[in-house]
């Protein structure tokens, strides 16, 4: 199965000029890879220009968020139809930085349903704020999954992506990445929960990515030992050399 590597640019870079420059460097390598699908998710303001630079399905653009209504008076929001017309096929949903701004599981659930209705593949992010010794973090992730996927029907498991992204491991928290061994345990746990929510067949086949301080040094371990089927990459995705290295590592890791 192809690995999915998604770049989450968050609120960077500062200018369209820089966005195009970074995207071009990534695209020129990514389009030639056979075992990796690359999706770059820039800030909305760059999406239109960058979508015109897409040359191959191997490297496309995605969105960092989407609104759940088709149309209407919603100041500041971006509609799914607008994203559709730009050729967007992947949307990050429920990123912890959006949850920290007040987005709850009920909203995440609406956005997942909207994505599926429009044929976007949602990249659903789940992850605990901190680890504890009595397993509360496992219950936390279970609740996130159950509530985010309530009344969601998935026919094709490839239409949903789940990213395990422990919040403490995101580079802005400076704690460093999770270990591949623990990420593997978490993906097994996530599949167990998915099995009760979406059924066994879907749970076994949904791609599970890892996110949180992924770079070109630790990527191989997460793919080989951590069982990750790809990554959601923040900081390192804005450094073309590092990100391209991650793509090349994913291309050759079985
Ligand atoms: P990071 O960000 O790679 O900088 O840790 C990942 C993310 O927040 O999606």
mmCIF file with all atom_site columns, C-alpha atoms in Angstrom, residues 8 19 23 61 70 75 88 109 129 131 177 179 184 193 200 214 250:
data_model
loop_
_atom_site.group_PDB
_atom_site.id
_atom_site.type_symbol
_atom_site.label_atom_id
_atom_site.label_alt_id
_atom_site.label_comp_id
_atom_site.label_asym_id
_atom_site.label_entity_id
_atom_site.label_seq_id
_atom_site.pdbx_PDB_ins_code
_atom_site.Cartn_x
_atom_site.Cartn_y
_atom_site.Cartn_z
_atom_site.occupancy
_atom_site.B_iso_or_equiv
_atom_site.pdbx_formal_charge
_atom_site.auth_seq_id
_atom_site.auth_comp_id
_atom_site.auth_asym_id
_atom_site.auth_atom_id
_atom_site.pdbx_PDB_model_num
ATOM 1  C CA . UNK A 1 8   ? 0.668   20.593 7.545  1.00 0.00 ? 8   UNK A CA 1
ATOM 2  C CA . UNK A 1 19  ? 4.835   28.965 -0.551 1.00 0.00 ? 19  UNK A CA 1
ATOM 3  C CA . UNK A 1 23  ? 5.915   23.549 -2.993 1.00 0.00 ? 23  UNK A CA 1
ATOM 4  C CA . UNK A 1 61  ? -2.788  20.027 -2.259 1.00 0.00 ? 61  UNK A CA 1
ATOM 5  C CA . UNK A 1 70  ? -22.655 24.040 1.901  1.00 0.00 ? 70  UNK A CA 1
ATOM 6  C CA . UNK A 1 75  ? -18.106 35.030 8.049  1.00 0.00 ? 75  UNK A CA 1
ATOM 7  C CA . UNK A 1 88  ? -8.786  19.377 -2.928 1.00 0.00 ? 88  UNK A CA 1
ATOM 8  C CA . UNK A 1 109 ? -18.050 14.922 13.573 1.00 0.00 ? 109 UNK A CA 1
ATOM 9  C CA . UNK A 1 129 ? -2.545  16.125 25.730 1.00 0.00 ? 129 UNK A CA 1
ATOM 10 C CA . UNK A 1 131 ? 0.490   10.613 29.128 1.00 0.00 ? 131 UNK A CA 1
ATOM 11 C CA . UNK A 1 177 ? 8.556   12.700 19.157 1.00 0.00 ? 177 UNK A CA 1
ATOM 12 C CA . UNK A 1 179 ? 8.818   6.357  20.267 1.00 0.00 ? 179 UNK A CA 1
ATOM 13 C CA . UNK A 1 184 ? 2.673   1.086  17.316 1.00 0.00 ? 184 UNK A CA 1
ATOM 14 C CA . UNK A 1 193 ? -11.651 1.278  19.022 1.00 0.00 ? 193 UNK A CA 1
ATOM 15 C CA . UNK A 1 200 ? -13.745 -4.918 11.920 1.00 0.00 ? 200 UNK A CA 1
ATOM 16 C CA . UNK A 1 214 ? 8.491   13.743 12.528 1.00 0.00 ? 214 UNK A CA 1
ATOM 17 C CA . UNK A 1 250 ? 9.083   6.451  2.861  1.00 0.00 ? 250 UNK A CA 1
#
